[in-house]
Short mmCIF file of C-alpha atoms in Angstrom, two decimals:
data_model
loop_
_atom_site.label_atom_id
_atom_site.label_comp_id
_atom_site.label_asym_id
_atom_site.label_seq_id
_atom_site.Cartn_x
_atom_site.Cartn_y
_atom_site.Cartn_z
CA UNK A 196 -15.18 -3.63 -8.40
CA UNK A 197 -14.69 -2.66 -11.90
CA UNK A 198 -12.45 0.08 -12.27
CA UNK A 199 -12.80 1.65 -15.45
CA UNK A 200 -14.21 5.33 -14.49
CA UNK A 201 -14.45 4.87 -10.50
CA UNK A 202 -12.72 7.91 -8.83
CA UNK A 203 -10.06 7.67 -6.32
CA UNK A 204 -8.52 10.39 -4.12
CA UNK A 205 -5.12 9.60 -2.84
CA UNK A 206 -3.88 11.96 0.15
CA UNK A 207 -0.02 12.47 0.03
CA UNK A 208 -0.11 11.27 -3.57
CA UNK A 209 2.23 13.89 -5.03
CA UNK A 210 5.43 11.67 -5.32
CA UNK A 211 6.64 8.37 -3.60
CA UNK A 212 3.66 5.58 -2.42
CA UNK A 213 0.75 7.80 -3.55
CA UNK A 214 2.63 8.32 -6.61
CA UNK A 215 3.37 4.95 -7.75
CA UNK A 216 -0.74 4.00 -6.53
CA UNK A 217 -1.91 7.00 -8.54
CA UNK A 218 0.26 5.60 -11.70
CA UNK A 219 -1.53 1.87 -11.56
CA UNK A 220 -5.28 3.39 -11.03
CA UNK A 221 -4.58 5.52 -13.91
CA UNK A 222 -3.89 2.46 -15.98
CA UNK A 223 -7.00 0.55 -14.94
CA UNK A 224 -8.99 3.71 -16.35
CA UNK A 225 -9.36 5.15 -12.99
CA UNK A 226 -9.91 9.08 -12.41
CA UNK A 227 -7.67 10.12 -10.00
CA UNK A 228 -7.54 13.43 -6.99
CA UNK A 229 -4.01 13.31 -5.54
CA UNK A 230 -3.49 15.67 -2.77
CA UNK A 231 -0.27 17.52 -1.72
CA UNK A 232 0.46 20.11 0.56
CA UNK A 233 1.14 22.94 -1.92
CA UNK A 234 0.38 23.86 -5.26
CA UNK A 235 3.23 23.55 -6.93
CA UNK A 236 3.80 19.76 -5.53
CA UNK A 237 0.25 18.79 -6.58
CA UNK A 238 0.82 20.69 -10.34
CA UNK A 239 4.19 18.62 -10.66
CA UNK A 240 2.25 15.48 -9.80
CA UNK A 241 -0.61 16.32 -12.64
CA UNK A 242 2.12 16.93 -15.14
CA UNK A 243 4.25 13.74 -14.11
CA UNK A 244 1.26 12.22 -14.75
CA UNK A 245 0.23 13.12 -17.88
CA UNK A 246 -3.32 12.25 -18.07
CA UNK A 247 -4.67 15.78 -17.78
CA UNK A 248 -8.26 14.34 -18.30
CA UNK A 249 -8.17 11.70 -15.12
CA UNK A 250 -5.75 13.25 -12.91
CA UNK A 251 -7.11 16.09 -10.31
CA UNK A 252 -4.61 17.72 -8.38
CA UNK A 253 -5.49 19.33 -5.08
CA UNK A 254 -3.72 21.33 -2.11
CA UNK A 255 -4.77 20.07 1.27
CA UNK A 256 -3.18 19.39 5.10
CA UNK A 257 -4.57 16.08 6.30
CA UNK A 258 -4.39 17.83 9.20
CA UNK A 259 -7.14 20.01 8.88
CA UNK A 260 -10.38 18.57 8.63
CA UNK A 261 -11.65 21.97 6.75
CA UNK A 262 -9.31 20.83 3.98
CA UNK A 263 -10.19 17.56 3.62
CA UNK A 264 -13.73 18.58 3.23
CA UNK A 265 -13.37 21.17 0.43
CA UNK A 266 -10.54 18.45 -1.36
CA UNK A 267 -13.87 15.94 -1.36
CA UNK A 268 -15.92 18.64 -2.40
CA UNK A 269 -13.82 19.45 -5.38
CA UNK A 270 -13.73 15.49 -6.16
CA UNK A 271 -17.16 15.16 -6.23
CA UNK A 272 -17.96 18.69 -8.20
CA UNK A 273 -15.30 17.38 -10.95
CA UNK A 274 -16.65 13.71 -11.31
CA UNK A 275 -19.73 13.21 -9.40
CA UNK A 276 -18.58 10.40 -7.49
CA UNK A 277 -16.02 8.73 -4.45
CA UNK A 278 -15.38 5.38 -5.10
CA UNK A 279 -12.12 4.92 -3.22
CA UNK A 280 -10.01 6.49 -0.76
CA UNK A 281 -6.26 5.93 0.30
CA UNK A 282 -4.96 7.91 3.64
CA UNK A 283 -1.55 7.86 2.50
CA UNK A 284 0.17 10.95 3.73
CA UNK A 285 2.66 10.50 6.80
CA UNK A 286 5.92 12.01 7.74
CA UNK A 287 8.09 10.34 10.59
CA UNK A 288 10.44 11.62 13.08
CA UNK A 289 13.39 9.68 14.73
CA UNK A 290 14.88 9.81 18.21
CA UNK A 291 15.39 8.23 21.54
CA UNK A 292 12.06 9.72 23.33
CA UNK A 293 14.22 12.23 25.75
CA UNK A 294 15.31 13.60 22.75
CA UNK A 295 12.19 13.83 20.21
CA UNK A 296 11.23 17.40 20.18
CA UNK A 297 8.22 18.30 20.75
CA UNK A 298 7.05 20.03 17.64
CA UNK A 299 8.07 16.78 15.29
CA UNK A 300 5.49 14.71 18.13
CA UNK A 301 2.45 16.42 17.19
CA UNK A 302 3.72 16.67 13.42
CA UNK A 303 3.27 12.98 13.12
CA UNK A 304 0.28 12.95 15.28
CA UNK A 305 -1.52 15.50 13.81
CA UNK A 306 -0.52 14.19 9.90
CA UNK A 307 -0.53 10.65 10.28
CA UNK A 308 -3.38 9.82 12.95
CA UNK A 309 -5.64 12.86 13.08
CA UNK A 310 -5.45 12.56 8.92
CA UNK A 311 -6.60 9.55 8.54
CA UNK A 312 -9.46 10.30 10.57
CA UNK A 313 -9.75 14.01 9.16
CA UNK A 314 -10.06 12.03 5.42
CA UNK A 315 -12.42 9.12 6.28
CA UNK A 316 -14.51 11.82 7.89
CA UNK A 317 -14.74 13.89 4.85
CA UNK A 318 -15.32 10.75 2.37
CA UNK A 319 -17.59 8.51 4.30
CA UNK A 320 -20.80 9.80 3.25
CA UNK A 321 -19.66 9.61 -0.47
CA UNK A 322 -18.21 6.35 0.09
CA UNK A 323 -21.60 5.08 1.46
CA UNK A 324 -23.13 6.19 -1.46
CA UNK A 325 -20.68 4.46 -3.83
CA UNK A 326 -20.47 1.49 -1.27
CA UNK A 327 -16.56 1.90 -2.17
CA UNK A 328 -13.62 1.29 -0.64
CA UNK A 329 -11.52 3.00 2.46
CA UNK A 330 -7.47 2.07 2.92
CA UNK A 331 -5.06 3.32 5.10
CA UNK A 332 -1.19 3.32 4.45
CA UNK A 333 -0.08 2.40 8.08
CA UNK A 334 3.73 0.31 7.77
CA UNK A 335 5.14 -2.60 9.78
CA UNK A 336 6.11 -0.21 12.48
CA UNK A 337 2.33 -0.61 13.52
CA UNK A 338 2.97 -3.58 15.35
CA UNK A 339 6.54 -3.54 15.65
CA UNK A 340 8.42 -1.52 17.96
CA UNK A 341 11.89 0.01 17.86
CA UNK A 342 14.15 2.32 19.22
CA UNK A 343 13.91 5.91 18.48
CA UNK A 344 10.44 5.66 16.88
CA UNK A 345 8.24 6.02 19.71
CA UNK A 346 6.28 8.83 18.20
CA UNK A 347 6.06 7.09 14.58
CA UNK A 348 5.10 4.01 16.55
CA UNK A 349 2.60 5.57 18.60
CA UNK A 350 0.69 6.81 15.60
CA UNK A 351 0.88 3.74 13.31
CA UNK A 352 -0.54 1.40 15.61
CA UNK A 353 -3.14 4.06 15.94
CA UNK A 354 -3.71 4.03 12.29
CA UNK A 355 -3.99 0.00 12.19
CA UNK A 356 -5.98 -0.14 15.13
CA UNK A 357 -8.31 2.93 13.72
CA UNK A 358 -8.37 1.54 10.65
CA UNK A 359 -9.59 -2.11 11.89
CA UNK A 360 -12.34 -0.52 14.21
CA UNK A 361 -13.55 1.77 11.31
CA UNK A 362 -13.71 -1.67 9.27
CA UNK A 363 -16.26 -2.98 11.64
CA UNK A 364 -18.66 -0.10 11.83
CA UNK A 365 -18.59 0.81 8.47
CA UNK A 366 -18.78 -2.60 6.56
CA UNK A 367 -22.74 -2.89 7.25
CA UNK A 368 -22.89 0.03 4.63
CA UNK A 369 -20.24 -2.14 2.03
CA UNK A 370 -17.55 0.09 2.85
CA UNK A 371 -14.84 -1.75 2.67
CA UNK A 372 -11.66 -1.08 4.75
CA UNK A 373 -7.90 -2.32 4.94
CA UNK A 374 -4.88 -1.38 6.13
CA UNK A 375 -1.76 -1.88 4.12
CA UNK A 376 1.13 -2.00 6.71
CA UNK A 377 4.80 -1.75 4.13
CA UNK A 378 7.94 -2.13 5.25
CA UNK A 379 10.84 -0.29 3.57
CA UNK A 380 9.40 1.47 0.29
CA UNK A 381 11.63 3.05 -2.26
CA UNK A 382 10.62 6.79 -1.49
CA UNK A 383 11.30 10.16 -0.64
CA UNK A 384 10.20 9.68 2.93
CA UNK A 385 11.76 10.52 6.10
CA UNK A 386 13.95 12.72 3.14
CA UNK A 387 15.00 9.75 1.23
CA UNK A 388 15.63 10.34 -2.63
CA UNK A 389 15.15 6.80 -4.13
CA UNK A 390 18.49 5.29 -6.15
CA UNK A 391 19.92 2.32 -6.97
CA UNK A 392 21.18 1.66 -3.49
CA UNK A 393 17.13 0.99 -3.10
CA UNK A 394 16.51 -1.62 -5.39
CA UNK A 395 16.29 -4.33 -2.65
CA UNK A 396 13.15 -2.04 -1.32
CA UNK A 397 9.73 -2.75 -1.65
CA UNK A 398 8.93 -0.41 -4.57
CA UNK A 399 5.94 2.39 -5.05
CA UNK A 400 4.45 0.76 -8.10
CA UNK A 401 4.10 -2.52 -6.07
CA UNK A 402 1.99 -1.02 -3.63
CA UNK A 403 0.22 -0.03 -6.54
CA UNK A 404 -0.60 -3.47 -7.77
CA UNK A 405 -1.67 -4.51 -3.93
CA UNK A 406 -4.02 -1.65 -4.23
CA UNK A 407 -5.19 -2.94 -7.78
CA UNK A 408 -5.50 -6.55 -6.61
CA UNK A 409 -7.52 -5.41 -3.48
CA UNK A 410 -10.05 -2.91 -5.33
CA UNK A 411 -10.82 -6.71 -7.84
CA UNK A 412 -11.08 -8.97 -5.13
CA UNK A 413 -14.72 -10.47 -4.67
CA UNK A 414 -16.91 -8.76 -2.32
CA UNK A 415 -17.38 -11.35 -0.29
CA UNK A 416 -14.02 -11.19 0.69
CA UNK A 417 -11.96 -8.46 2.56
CA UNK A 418 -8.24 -8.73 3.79
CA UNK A 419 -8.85 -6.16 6.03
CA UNK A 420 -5.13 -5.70 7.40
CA UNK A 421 -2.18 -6.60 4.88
CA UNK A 422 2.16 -6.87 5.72
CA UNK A 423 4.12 -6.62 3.25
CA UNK A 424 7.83 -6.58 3.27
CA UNK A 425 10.87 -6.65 1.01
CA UNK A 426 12.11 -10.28 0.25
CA UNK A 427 15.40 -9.82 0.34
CA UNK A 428 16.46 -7.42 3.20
CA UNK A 429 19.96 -8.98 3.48
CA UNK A 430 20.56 -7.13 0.23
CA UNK A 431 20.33 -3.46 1.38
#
């Protein structure tokens, strides 16, 4: 894929992983939507950015399919086009099961399972057209299991095995489709504000190359599910 003018939407792309993607597509010559949940996250995110021409921001809940429809709509009335697609908002939610409220359960199910499916089911019929690229932002805890995560768990390895079985049916169109599965990220999730003492972390702009590396890689080739971890964990 050449990127120079292809349009990407990035859900949850406000600050942390979305952020650092949105920052490398930019400097490819990328146009970029980045979604938030409110308006004054997704206007911070437009002027952090500071490429007023390329940079879209938009106010949607993943989990509402209704808003993932009118974000797309807005993509395509600005540019015209829907080359690529990253469902990157999540939140997560820790606790021995007996104690994980109920509320936080269908928080993460609703944001980070039903919204993958709520944005591939907005963008596929664009993407079909622009034969362009679908990724997910899953994490390592979709297919490893811990303690206290068995609601994050339970919706990652949804979004890896989603992800995978959307790869199958929608490659005949050349769609293509990976999941990127990170382990510890330097960023403001689960309430985390990134310092120094994250330096040994996997960092946003990182992701951003993997993104940029997978958008150039021949089309005859797709690494359709991707780990990635920090090298040196003993550091932390």
């Amino acid at each position: 894929m050449k990127l120079e003018g292809k349009v990407a939407y990035i859900t949850g792309g406000t600050k942390g992983i979305g952020y650092g993607i949105a920052e490398s597509l930019l400097e490819q010559g990328m146009k970029v939507a980045v979604s938030g949940r409110s308006q004054e996250s997704a206007d911070a995110a437009v002027k952090g950015l500071n490429n007023p021409d390329n940079v879209l921001g938009l106010v949607s809940d993943v989990s509402k399919l209704e808003d993932e429809k009118k974000a797309v709509a807005a993509i395509l009335d600005k540019w015209g086009q829907l080359d690529v697609v990253m469902a990157n908002a999540g939140v997560g939610h820790f606790a021995p099961i007996d104690e994980l409220e109920d509320e936080k359960w269908h928080q993460m199910i609703d944001t980070n399972l039903n919204g993958v499916y709520h944005t591939l089911k907005a963008s596929v019929d664009a993407l079909k057209k622009s034969e362009g690229y679908y990724m997910t932002l899953a994490s390592l805890a979709g297919t490893n299991f811990f303690a206290t995560a068995a609601g994050y768990n339970a919706t990652k390895f949804g979004v890896v095995g989603f992800t995978q079985a959307a790869m199958l049916d929608l490659r005949q169109y050349n769609i293509k489709v990976t999941t990127i599965m990170p382990g510890s990220v330097a960023s403001q999730f689960n309430n985390n504000e990134p310092s120094e003492k994250d330096a040994w972390k996997i960092q946003p702009e990182d992701i951003g190359k993997l993104v940029i590396d997978l958008l150039m890689m021949h089309p005859r080739t797709l690494p359709s599910k991707i780990e990635v971890r920090p090298t040196r964990p003993d550091l932390k």
